[in-house]
Amino acid sequence: MPKAGIIYNDVKPVAVRIAVELKEKFTTAGWDVCITRGVGGILGYSTPESPVCHTPIEGLTPPGFDSEMRFAVVLGGDGTVLAASRLVAPCGIPILTVNTGHMGFLTEAYLNQLPQAIEQLLAGQYEVEERAMLSVKVFRGDATLWEALCLNEMVLHREPLTSMCHFEIAIGRHAPVDIAADGVIISTPTGSTAYSLSAGGPVVAPGVPVLQLVPICPHSLASRSLVFPDSDPVNIYPVNTPRLVMVVDGNGGCYVLPEDRVYLERSQYSARFIRLQSPEFFRILREKLGWGLPHIAKPTSVELP
């Protein structure tokens, strides 16, 4: 019996309703269906009373989701997609993302396209696009305090964000550099259109094997965005006496003290997105962010007298 999964945002009534309907549809068609809420992939925040909030990366996978699963349908917005990618990436499960949110930059289909999308899915008429993910860890000495998979970006800053921070950052085997800024972002190509873009970083096409370092409001004209190979690991040492806050993919993180070290590297796991048509990154940039659209009407061809 073939196996499928459904991951949904239980805060959105439409996502809950569609999840139930899809489960019935797949079950009637002879599929074994596992269903779970996307909240399981949300990392959560540590608190001053509980500074360590640690779940191993592989420990987030829901019961029943494994490498035998053909695919999982994700119902929600970009936050649900980010959470779902952490849930299933260790098992290599491809996900079909259906937008029930607002922008849905990471989603493949809209609700009004769902019947046709499911038809293609069951017929196997799709491609799988792999997106690089980051492994993010916080160490205190040799002990791992916190770890997570990251599809978009890791952000490290002070509370409040407007306070200046100092960081020593070592990329690969290069000598550490000192950066003074409100914070720093380490972004994947997928995350280059998220917080990194708002902070002045470049847009990077998904297939390019790079990461980028983006200082947030740097206190120097020399501190600008840096793109480097994703084969180079990154170590970040906070220099500030007050604690810092690390946030991963905008939905979870932990406190980072001066004696801690943040370590990032390209993960062995990838997010696998089901594409119902050939991936066209520039089309998504145009539709979602307005990239490349003309701001001035172009003249039509006129016959000369």
PDB file of C-alpha atoms in Angstrom:
ATOM      1  CA  MET A   1       0.000   0.000   0.000  1.00  0.00           C
ATOM      2  CA  PRO A   2       1.511   3.382  -0.997  1.00  0.00           C
ATOM      3  CA  LYS A   3       2.065   5.885   1.789  1.00  0.00           C
ATOM      4  CA  ALA A   4       1.447   9.653   1.870  1.00  0.00           C
ATOM      5  CA  GLY A   5       1.596  12.384   4.491  1.00  0.00           C
ATOM      6  CA  ILE A   6      -0.359  15.555   5.231  1.00  0.00           C
ATOM      7  CA  ILE A   7       1.052  18.453   7.249  1.00  0.00           C
ATOM      8  CA  TYR A   8      -1.296  21.333   7.977  1.00  0.00           C
ATOM      9  CA  ASN A   9      -1.516  24.628   9.849  1.00  0.00           C
ATOM     10  CA  ASP A  10      -4.128  23.950  12.530  1.00  0.00           C
ATOM     11  CA  VAL A  11      -4.577  27.690  13.176  1.00  0.00           C
ATOM     12  CA  LYS A  12      -6.208  28.121   9.755  1.00  0.00           C
ATOM     13  CA  PRO A  13      -9.709  26.556   9.529  1.00  0.00           C
ATOM     14  CA  VAL A  14      -9.450  26.153   5.755  1.00  0.00           C
ATOM     15  CA  ALA A  15      -6.219  24.170   6.131  1.00  0.00           C
ATOM     16  CA  VAL A  16      -7.849  21.916   8.733  1.00  0.00           C
ATOM     17  CA  ARG A  17     -10.852  21.299   6.472  1.00  0.00           C
ATOM     18  CA  ILE A  18      -8.746  20.539   3.395  1.00  0.00           C
ATOM     19  CA  ALA A  19      -6.498  18.214   5.421  1.00  0.00           C
ATOM     20  CA  VAL A  20      -9.508  16.104   6.454  1.00  0.00           C
ATOM     21  CA  GLU A  21     -10.855  16.031   2.894  1.00  0.00           C
ATOM     22  CA  LEU A  22      -7.467  15.031   1.457  1.00  0.00           C
ATOM     23  CA  LYS A  23      -7.046  12.240   3.975  1.00  0.00           C
ATOM     24  CA  GLU A  24     -10.416  10.793   2.954  1.00  0.00           C
ATOM     25  CA  LYS A  25      -9.539  11.132  -0.739  1.00  0.00           C
ATOM     26  CA  PHE A  26      -6.173   9.358  -0.398  1.00  0.00           C
ATOM     27  CA  THR A  27      -7.596   6.655   1.867  1.00  0.00           C
ATOM     28  CA  THR A  28     -10.408   5.937  -0.604  1.00  0.00           C
ATOM     29  CA  ALA A  29      -7.791   5.641  -3.354  1.00  0.00           C
ATOM     30  CA  GLY A  30      -5.975   2.963  -1.352  1.00  0.00           C
ATOM     31  CA  TRP A  31      -3.241   5.035   0.285  1.00  0.00           C
ATOM     32  CA  ASP A  32      -1.940   4.726   3.827  1.00  0.00           C
ATOM     33  CA  VAL A  33      -2.115   8.312   5.165  1.00  0.00           C
ATOM     34  CA  CYS A  34      -0.277   9.900   8.091  1.00  0.00           C
ATOM     35  CA  ILE A  35      -1.426  13.356   9.176  1.00  0.00           C
ATOM     36  CA  THR A  36       0.184  15.848  11.557  1.00  0.00           C
ATOM     37  CA  ARG A  37       0.131  19.510  12.485  1.00  0.00           C
ATOM     38  CA  GLY A  38       2.965  21.756  11.318  1.00  0.00           C
ATOM     39  CA  VAL A  39       3.507  22.998  14.871  1.00  0.00           C
ATOM     40  CA  GLY A  40       5.788  20.008  15.483  1.00  0.00           C
ATOM     41  CA  GLY A  41       8.417  21.600  13.261  1.00  0.00           C
ATOM     42  CA  ILE A  42       8.302  24.986  14.961  1.00  0.00           C
ATOM     43  CA  LEU A  43      11.459  25.282  16.983  1.00  0.00           C
ATOM     44  CA  GLY A  44      10.226  27.300  19.937  1.00  0.00           C
ATOM     45  CA  TYR A  45      12.129  29.892  21.928  1.00  0.00           C
ATOM     46  CA  SER A  46      14.162  29.465  25.044  1.00  0.00           C
ATOM     47  CA  THR A  47      13.354  31.762  27.951  1.00  0.00           C
ATOM     48  CA  PRO A  48      15.534  33.454  30.585  1.00  0.00           C
ATOM     49  CA  GLU A  49      14.288  30.849  33.075  1.00  0.00           C
ATOM     50  CA  SER A  50      15.026  28.020  30.638  1.00  0.00           C
ATOM     51  CA  PRO A  51      17.900  29.142  28.386  1.00  0.00           C
ATOM     52  CA  VAL A  52      18.339  25.737  26.752  1.00  0.00           C
ATOM     53  CA  CYS A  53      15.586  24.437  24.441  1.00  0.00           C
ATOM     54  CA  HIS A  54      17.169  21.519  22.631  1.00  0.00           C
ATOM     55  CA  THR A  55      15.568  18.923  20.388  1.00  0.00           C
ATOM     56  CA  PRO A  56      17.871  16.873  18.117  1.00  0.00           C
ATOM     57  CA  ILE A  57      17.272  17.467  14.405  1.00  0.00           C
ATOM     58  CA  GLU A  58      16.087  13.917  13.757  1.00  0.00           C
ATOM     59  CA  GLY A  59      13.825  14.050  16.822  1.00  0.00           C
ATOM     60  CA  LEU A  60      11.310  16.353  15.119  1.00  0.00           C
ATOM     61  CA  THR A  61      10.096  13.782  12.570  1.00  0.00           C
ATOM     62  CA  PRO A  62       6.448  12.868  13.335  1.00  0.00           C
ATOM     63  CA  PRO A  63       5.365   9.246  13.954  1.00  0.00           C
ATOM     64  CA  GLY A  64       4.676   7.385  10.739  1.00  0.00           C
ATOM     65  CA  PHE A  65       6.742   9.708   8.546  1.00  0.00           C
ATOM     66  CA  ASP A  66       9.671   7.750   7.113  1.00  0.00           C
ATOM     67  CA  SER A  67      11.667   7.104   3.945  1.00  0.00           C
ATOM     68  CA  GLU A  68       8.905   4.848   2.572  1.00  0.00           C
ATOM     69  CA  MET A  69       6.531   7.793   2.277  1.00  0.00           C
ATOM     70  CA  ARG A  70       6.069   8.823  -1.373  1.00  0.00           C
ATOM     71  CA  PHE A  71       5.272  12.463  -0.620  1.00  0.00           C
ATOM     72  CA  ALA A  72       3.649  14.825   1.890  1.00  0.00           C
ATOM     73  CA  VAL A  73       1.121  17.588   1.143  1.00  0.00           C
ATOM     74  CA  VAL A  74       1.733  20.768   3.160  1.00  0.00           C
ATOM     75  CA  LEU A  75      -1.242  23.079   3.752  1.00  0.00           C
ATOM     76  CA  GLY A  76      -0.356  26.544   5.040  1.00  0.00           C
ATOM     77  CA  GLY A  77       1.786  29.576   4.381  1.00  0.00           C
ATOM     78  CA  ASP A  78       5.558  30.017   4.293  1.00  0.00           C
ATOM     79  CA  GLY A  79       5.868  29.462   8.055  1.00  0.00           C
ATOM     80  CA  THR A  80       4.211  26.065   7.739  1.00  0.00           C
ATOM     81  CA  VAL A  81       6.465  25.193   4.802  1.00  0.00           C
ATOM     82  CA  LEU A  82       9.565  26.072   6.846  1.00  0.00           C
ATOM     83  CA  ALA A  83       8.320  23.958   9.750  1.00  0.00           C
ATOM     84  CA  ALA A  84       7.381  21.041   7.464  1.00  0.00           C
ATOM     85  CA  SER A  85      10.803  21.041   5.820  1.00  0.00           C
ATOM     86  CA  ARG A  86      12.399  20.428   9.214  1.00  0.00           C
ATOM     87  CA  LEU A  87       9.933  17.630   9.971  1.00  0.00           C
ATOM     88  CA  VAL A  88      10.562  15.565   6.847  1.00  0.00           C
ATOM     89  CA  ALA A  89      14.026  16.521   5.516  1.00  0.00           C
ATOM     90  CA  PRO A  90      15.820  13.795   7.546  1.00  0.00           C
ATOM     91  CA  CYS A  91      13.624  11.206   5.771  1.00  0.00           C
ATOM     92  CA  GLY A  92      14.030  12.741   2.296  1.00  0.00           C
ATOM     93  CA  ILE A  93      10.259  13.064   1.785  1.00  0.00           C
ATOM     94  CA  PRO A  94       9.246  15.369  -1.125  1.00  0.00           C
ATOM     95  CA  ILE A  95       6.600  17.943  -0.200  1.00  0.00           C
ATOM     96  CA  LEU A  96       3.843  19.520  -2.274  1.00  0.00           C
ATOM     97  CA  THR A  97       3.215  22.948  -0.753  1.00  0.00           C
ATOM     98  CA  VAL A  98      -0.287  24.434  -1.044  1.00  0.00           C
ATOM     99  CA  ASN A  99      -0.809  28.074  -0.077  1.00  0.00           C
ATOM    100  CA  THR A 100      -3.517  28.807   2.483  1.00  0.00           C
ATOM    101  CA  GLY A 101      -1.680  31.878   3.785  1.00  0.00           C
ATOM    102  CA  HIS A 102      -0.778  35.262   2.329  1.00  0.00           C
ATOM    103  CA  MET A 103       2.285  35.664   0.069  1.00  0.00           C
ATOM    104  CA  GLY A 104       3.191  31.985  -0.107  1.00  0.00           C
ATOM    105  CA  PHE A 105       6.616  32.603  -1.649  1.00  0.00           C
ATOM    106  CA  LEU A 106       7.662  29.008  -0.976  1.00  0.00           C
ATOM    107  CA  THR A 107       4.385  27.377  -2.007  1.00  0.00           C
ATOM    108  CA  GLU A 108       3.758  25.613  -5.302  1.00  0.00           C
ATOM    109  CA  ALA A 109      -0.036  25.728  -5.684  1.00  0.00           C
ATOM    110  CA  TYR A 110      -3.091  27.693  -4.569  1.00  0.00           C
ATOM    111  CA  LEU A 111      -6.292  26.195  -3.161  1.00  0.00           C
ATOM    112  CA  ASN A 112      -8.193  26.748  -6.410  1.00  0.00           C
ATOM    113  CA  GLN A 113      -5.535  24.633  -8.169  1.00  0.00           C
ATOM    114  CA  LEU A 114      -5.665  21.806  -5.621  1.00  0.00           C
ATOM    115  CA  PRO A 115      -7.821  19.277  -7.540  1.00  0.00           C
ATOM    116  CA  GLN A 116      -5.540  19.427 -10.585  1.00  0.00           C
ATOM    117  CA  ALA A 117      -2.426  19.402  -8.381  1.00  0.00           C
ATOM    118  CA  ILE A 118      -3.549  16.232  -6.577  1.00  0.00           C
ATOM    119  CA  GLU A 119      -4.360  14.621  -9.909  1.00  0.00           C
ATOM    120  CA  GLN A 120      -0.825  15.308 -11.152  1.00  0.00           C
ATOM    121  CA  LEU A 121       0.608  14.157  -7.843  1.00  0.00           C
ATOM    122  CA  LEU A 122      -1.144  10.790  -7.906  1.00  0.00           C
ATOM    123  CA  ALA A 123      -0.143  10.323 -11.551  1.00  0.00           C
ATOM    124  CA  GLY A 124       3.513  11.038 -10.721  1.00  0.00           C
ATOM    125  CA  GLN A 125       3.608  13.983 -13.121  1.00  0.00           C
ATOM    126  CA  TYR A 126       6.015  16.227 -11.260  1.00  0.00           C
ATOM    127  CA  GLU A 127       9.665  17.093 -10.680  1.00  0.00           C
ATOM    128  CA  VAL A 128      11.517  17.271  -7.364  1.00  0.00           C
ATOM    129  CA  GLU A 129      13.664  20.328  -6.687  1.00  0.00           C
ATOM    130  CA  GLU A 130      16.214  20.100  -3.878  1.00  0.00           C
ATOM    131  CA  ARG A 131      17.020  23.133  -1.728  1.00  0.00           C
ATOM    132  CA  ALA A 132      20.081  23.349   0.515  1.00  0.00           C
ATOM    133  CA  MET A 133      19.545  23.582   4.269  1.00  0.00           C
ATOM    134  CA  LEU A 134      21.806  24.681   7.113  1.00  0.00           C
ATOM    135  CA  SER A 135      22.676  22.806  10.261  1.00  0.00           C
ATOM    136  CA  VAL A 136      22.801  25.355  13.103  1.00  0.00           C
ATOM    137  CA  LYS A 137      24.301  24.485  16.484  1.00  0.00           C
ATOM    138  CA  VAL A 138      25.178  26.380  19.641  1.00  0.00           C
ATOM    139  CA  PHE A 139      28.089  25.010  21.659  1.00  0.00           C
ATOM    140  CA  ARG A 140      29.288  25.786  25.161  1.00  0.00           C
ATOM    141  CA  GLY A 141      32.631  24.093  25.315  1.00  0.00           C
ATOM    142  CA  ASP A 142      32.061  20.614  23.887  1.00  0.00           C
ATOM    143  CA  ALA A 143      28.382  20.472  24.862  1.00  0.00           C
ATOM    144  CA  THR A 144      25.633  21.056  22.297  1.00  0.00           C
ATOM    145  CA  LEU A 145      23.085  23.443  23.786  1.00  0.00           C
ATOM    146  CA  TRP A 146      20.779  23.821  20.787  1.00  0.00           C
ATOM    147  CA  GLU A 147      20.510  22.650  17.190  1.00  0.00           C
ATOM    148  CA  ALA A 148      18.148  23.003  14.265  1.00  0.00           C
ATOM    149  CA  LEU A 149      17.726  22.617  10.544  1.00  0.00           C
ATOM    150  CA  CYS A 150      17.401  25.908   8.713  1.00  0.00           C
ATOM    151  CA  LEU A 151      15.951  26.512   5.245  1.00  0.00           C
ATOM    152  CA  ASN A 152      16.030  30.323   5.166  1.00  0.00           C
ATOM    153  CA  GLU A 153      18.407  31.983   7.595  1.00  0.00           C
ATOM    154  CA  MET A 154      19.965  32.254  11.022  1.00  0.00           C
ATOM    155  CA  VAL A 155      19.894  35.687  12.678  1.00  0.00           C
ATOM    156  CA  LEU A 156      21.973  36.676  15.690  1.00  0.00           C
ATOM    157  CA  HIS A 157      21.273  39.966  17.468  1.00  0.00           C
ATOM    158  CA  ARG A 158      20.885  41.692  20.825  1.00  0.00           C
ATOM    159  CA  GLU A 159      17.759  42.563  22.771  1.00  0.00           C
ATOM    160  CA  PRO A 160      16.608  45.095  21.724  1.00  0.00           C
ATOM    161  CA  LEU A 161      17.604  44.862  18.064  1.00  0.00           C
ATOM    162  CA  THR A 162      18.750  48.506  17.959  1.00  0.00           C
ATOM    163  CA  SER A 163      21.768  47.799  20.197  1.00  0.00           C
ATOM    164  CA  MET A 164      25.202  47.541  18.585  1.00  0.00           C
ATOM    165  CA  CYS A 165      26.830  44.088  18.645  1.00  0.00           C
ATOM    166  CA  HIS A 166      30.380  42.901  17.994  1.00  0.00           C
ATOM    167  CA  PHE A 167      31.057  39.544  16.386  1.00  0.00           C
ATOM    168  CA  GLU A 168      34.153  37.560  15.486  1.00  0.00           C
ATOM    169  CA  ILE A 169      33.272  35.422  12.471  1.00  0.00           C
ATOM    170  CA  ALA A 170      35.474  32.711  10.987  1.00  0.00           C
ATOM    171  CA  ILE A 171      34.511  31.290   7.572  1.00  0.00           C
ATOM    172  CA  GLY A 172      36.218  28.054   6.611  1.00  0.00           C
ATOM    173  CA  ARG A 173      39.949  28.226   7.280  1.00  0.00           C
ATOM    174  CA  HIS A 174      40.114  31.988   6.794  1.00  0.00           C
ATOM    175  CA  ALA A 175      41.198  34.265   9.610  1.00  0.00           C
ATOM    176  CA  PRO A 176      38.335  35.604  11.766  1.00  0.00           C
ATOM    177  CA  VAL A 177      36.914  39.017  10.914  1.00  0.00           C
ATOM    178  CA  ASP A 178      35.377  41.527  13.312  1.00  0.00           C
ATOM    179  CA  ILE A 179      31.939  42.939  12.483  1.00  0.00           C
ATOM    180  CA  ALA A 180      30.116  45.650  14.404  1.00  0.00           C
ATOM    181  CA  ALA A 181      26.414  45.763  13.523  1.00  0.00           C
ATOM    182  CA  ASP A 182      22.906  45.457  14.947  1.00  0.00           C
ATOM    183  CA  GLY A 183      23.131  41.780  14.089  1.00  0.00           C
ATOM    184  CA  VAL A 184      24.256  39.291  11.454  1.00  0.00           C
ATOM    185  CA  ILE A 185      22.402  36.973   9.072  1.00  0.00           C
ATOM    186  CA  ILE A 186      23.722  33.741   7.594  1.00  0.00           C
ATOM    187  CA  SER A 187      21.444  32.857   4.693  1.00  0.00           C
ATOM    188  CA  THR A 188      20.924  30.037   2.224  1.00  0.00           C
ATOM    189  CA  PRO A 189      20.006  30.802  -1.415  1.00  0.00           C
ATOM    190  CA  THR A 190      16.368  30.089  -0.490  1.00  0.00           C
ATOM    191  CA  GLY A 191      16.620  32.636   2.324  1.00  0.00           C
ATOM    192  CA  SER A 192      18.184  35.258   0.069  1.00  0.00           C
ATOM    193  CA  THR A 193      14.661  36.498  -0.763  1.00  0.00           C
ATOM    194  CA  ALA A 194      13.643  36.725   2.901  1.00  0.00           C
ATOM    195  CA  TYR A 195      15.226  38.716   5.772  1.00  0.00           C
ATOM    196  CA  SER A 196      18.559  38.834   3.944  1.00  0.00           C
ATOM    197  CA  LEU A 197      16.984  40.711   1.025  1.00  0.00           C
ATOM    198  CA  SER A 198      15.381  43.249   3.366  1.00  0.00           C
ATOM    199  CA  ALA A 199      18.779  43.807   5.017  1.00  0.00           C
ATOM    200  CA  GLY A 200      20.395  44.629   1.671  1.00  0.00           C
ATOM    201  CA  GLY A 201      21.729  41.226   0.640  1.00  0.00           C
ATOM    202  CA  PRO A 202      21.690  39.977  -2.960  1.00  0.00           C
ATOM    203  CA  VAL A 203      19.154  37.585  -4.464  1.00  0.00           C
ATOM    204  CA  VAL A 204      20.774  34.191  -5.092  1.00  0.00           C
ATOM    205  CA  ALA A 205      19.245  31.599  -7.421  1.00  0.00           C
ATOM    206  CA  PRO A 206      18.365  28.364  -5.564  1.00  0.00           C
ATOM    207  CA  GLY A 207      20.830  26.092  -7.354  1.00  0.00           C
ATOM    208  CA  VAL A 208      23.949  28.143  -6.615  1.00  0.00           C
ATOM    209  CA  PRO A 209      26.094  26.324  -3.981  1.00  0.00           C
ATOM    210  CA  VAL A 210      26.769  29.350  -1.768  1.00  0.00           C
ATOM    211  CA  LEU A 211      25.840  30.922   1.547  1.00  0.00           C
ATOM    212  CA  GLN A 212      25.864  34.595   2.407  1.00  0.00           C
ATOM    213  CA  LEU A 213      26.797  36.681   5.412  1.00  0.00           C
ATOM    214  CA  VAL A 214      24.740  39.884   5.747  1.00  0.00           C
ATOM    215  CA  PRO A 215      25.460  42.408   8.544  1.00  0.00           C
ATOM    216  CA  ILE A 216      22.319  44.186   9.789  1.00  0.00           C
ATOM    217  CA  CYS A 217      22.852  47.976   9.804  1.00  0.00           C
ATOM    218  CA  PRO A 218      26.667  47.674  10.035  1.00  0.00           C
ATOM    219  CA  HIS A 219      28.685  50.374  11.793  1.00  0.00           C
ATOM    220  CA  SER A 220      31.192  50.534   8.945  1.00  0.00           C
ATOM    221  CA  LEU A 221      31.109  51.264   5.225  1.00  0.00           C
ATOM    222  CA  ALA A 222      33.470  48.307   4.807  1.00  0.00           C
ATOM    223  CA  SER A 223      31.082  45.730   6.317  1.00  0.00           C
ATOM    224  CA  ARG A 224      28.892  44.585   3.461  1.00  0.00           C
ATOM    225  CA  SER A 225      27.273  41.352   2.347  1.00  0.00           C
ATOM    226  CA  LEU A 226      29.616  38.470   1.564  1.00  0.00           C
ATOM    227  CA  VAL A 227      28.836  35.438  -0.606  1.00  0.00           C
ATOM    228  CA  PHE A 228      31.003  32.358  -0.036  1.00  0.00           C
ATOM    229  CA  PRO A 229      30.993  28.621  -0.899  1.00  0.00           C
ATOM    230  CA  ASP A 230      28.564  26.512   1.110  1.00  0.00           C
ATOM    231  CA  SER A 231      31.368  23.990   1.651  1.00  0.00           C
ATOM    232  CA  ASP A 232      32.896  26.427   4.180  1.00  0.00           C
ATOM    233  CA  PRO A 233      31.576  26.081   7.746  1.00  0.00           C
ATOM    234  CA  VAL A 234      30.998  29.226   9.802  1.00  0.00           C
ATOM    235  CA  ASN A 235      31.895  29.883  13.452  1.00  0.00           C
ATOM    236  CA  ILE A 236      30.486  32.970  15.175  1.00  0.00           C
ATOM    237  CA  TYR A 237      31.856  34.160  18.509  1.00  0.00           C
ATOM    238  CA  PRO A 238      29.841  36.870  20.289  1.00  0.00           C
ATOM    239  CA  VAL A 239      32.086  39.547  21.801  1.00  0.00           C
ATOM    240  CA  ASN A 240      29.368  41.436  23.714  1.00  0.00           C
ATOM    241  CA  THR A 241      29.023  41.037  27.457  1.00  0.00           C
ATOM    242  CA  PRO A 242      25.180  40.917  27.350  1.00  0.00           C
ATOM    243  CA  ARG A 243      23.568  37.808  25.954  1.00  0.00           C
ATOM    244  CA  LEU A 244      22.465  37.650  22.330  1.00  0.00           C
ATOM    245  CA  VAL A 245      19.385  36.093  20.766  1.00  0.00           C
ATOM    246  CA  MET A 246      19.625  33.637  17.885  1.00  0.00           C
ATOM    247  CA  VAL A 247      16.550  33.133  15.684  1.00  0.00           C
ATOM    248  CA  VAL A 248      16.291  30.437  12.997  1.00  0.00           C
ATOM    249  CA  ASP A 249      13.792  30.778  10.125  1.00  0.00           C
ATOM    250  CA  GLY A 250      11.895  33.390  12.133  1.00  0.00           C
ATOM    251  CA  ASN A 251      10.141  30.900  14.392  1.00  0.00           C
ATOM    252  CA  GLY A 252      12.518  29.681  17.083  1.00  0.00           C
ATOM    253  CA  GLY A 253      15.842  30.196  18.737  1.00  0.00           C
ATOM    254  CA  CYS A 254      17.853  30.498  21.895  1.00  0.00           C
ATOM    255  CA  TYR A 255      20.026  32.808  23.934  1.00  0.00           C
ATOM    256  CA  VAL A 256      23.727  32.936  23.118  1.00  0.00           C
ATOM    257  CA  LEU A 257      26.145  33.971  25.874  1.00  0.00           C
ATOM    258  CA  PRO A 258      29.706  35.335  25.431  1.00  0.00           C
ATOM    259  CA  GLU A 259      31.191  31.905  26.224  1.00  0.00           C
ATOM    260  CA  ASP A 260      29.099  30.212  23.516  1.00  0.00           C
ATOM    261  CA  ARG A 261      29.907  29.485  19.885  1.00  0.00           C
ATOM    262  CA  VAL A 262      27.426  29.374  16.997  1.00  0.00           C
ATOM    263  CA  TYR A 263      28.396  26.838  14.341  1.00  0.00           C
ATOM    264  CA  LEU A 264      26.781  26.592  10.898  1.00  0.00           C
ATOM    265  CA  GLU A 265      27.400  24.267   7.975  1.00  0.00           C
ATOM    266  CA  ARG A 266      25.485  22.965   5.000  1.00  0.00           C
ATOM    267  CA  SER A 267      23.319  20.133   6.239  1.00  0.00           C
ATOM    268  CA  GLN A 268      23.475  16.589   4.919  1.00  0.00           C
ATOM    269  CA  TYR A 269      19.691  16.912   4.553  1.00  0.00           C
ATOM    270  CA  SER A 270      17.914  18.897   1.837  1.00  0.00           C
ATOM    271  CA  ALA A 271      14.398  20.227   1.499  1.00  0.00           C
ATOM    272  CA  ARG A 272      12.747  18.450  -1.453  1.00  0.00           C
ATOM    273  CA  PHE A 273       9.982  20.433  -3.162  1.00  0.00           C
ATOM    274  CA  ILE A 274       7.516  18.896  -5.608  1.00  0.00           C
ATOM    275  CA  ARG A 275       7.194  21.084  -8.714  1.00  0.00           C
ATOM    276  CA  LEU A 276       4.153  20.586 -10.925  1.00  0.00           C
ATOM    277  CA  GLN A 277       5.880  22.481 -13.715  1.00  0.00           C
ATOM    278  CA  SER A 278       9.548  23.104 -14.430  1.00  0.00           C
ATOM    279  CA  PRO A 279      10.987  25.407 -11.722  1.00  0.00           C
ATOM    280  CA  GLU A 280      11.236  28.994 -12.958  1.00  0.00           C
ATOM    281  CA  PHE A 281      12.801  31.143 -10.257  1.00  0.00           C
ATOM    282  CA  PHE A 282      12.582  34.432 -12.169  1.00  0.00           C
ATOM    283  CA  ARG A 283       8.841  33.928 -12.703  1.00  0.00           C
ATOM    284  CA  ILE A 284       8.356  33.583  -8.939  1.00  0.00           C
ATOM    285  CA  LEU A 285      10.429  36.735  -8.370  1.00  0.00           C
ATOM    286  CA  ARG A 286       8.203  38.626 -10.795  1.00  0.00           C
ATOM    287  CA  GLU A 287       4.913  37.313  -9.405  1.00  0.00           C
ATOM    288  CA  LYS A 288       5.723  37.563  -5.702  1.00  0.00           C
ATOM    289  CA  LEU A 289       8.221  40.439  -5.452  1.00  0.00           C
ATOM    290  CA  GLY A 290       7.687  42.375  -8.689  1.00  0.00           C
ATOM    291  CA  TRP A 291      11.288  41.830  -9.841  1.00  0.00           C
ATOM    292  CA  GLY A 292      11.985  42.884 -13.423  1.00  0.00           C
ATOM    293  CA  LEU A 293       8.573  44.403 -14.071  1.00  0.00           C
ATOM    294  CA  PRO A 294       8.645  47.587 -16.200  1.00  0.00           C
ATOM    295  CA  HIS A 295       7.989  50.797 -14.265  1.00  0.00           C
ATOM    296  CA  ILE A 296       7.425  52.855 -17.412  1.00  0.00           C
ATOM    297  CA  ALA A 297       5.051  51.874 -20.202  1.00  0.00           C
ATOM    298  CA  LYS A 298       6.989  50.784 -23.259  1.00  0.00           C
ATOM    299  CA  PRO A 299       5.978  52.488 -26.542  1.00  0.00           C
ATOM    300  CA  THR A 300       4.130  50.349 -29.012  1.00  0.00           C
ATOM    301  CA  SER A 301       5.467  50.026 -32.533  1.00  0.00           C
ATOM    302  CA  VAL A 302       4.329  52.929 -34.719  1.00  0.00           C
ATOM    303  CA  GLU A 303       4.505  53.021 -38.455  1.00  0.00           C
ATOM    304  CA  LEU A 304       6.559  55.979 -39.697  1.00  0.00           C
ATOM    305  CA  PRO A 305       4.976  58.166 -42.388  1.00  0.00           C
TER     306      PRO A 305
END
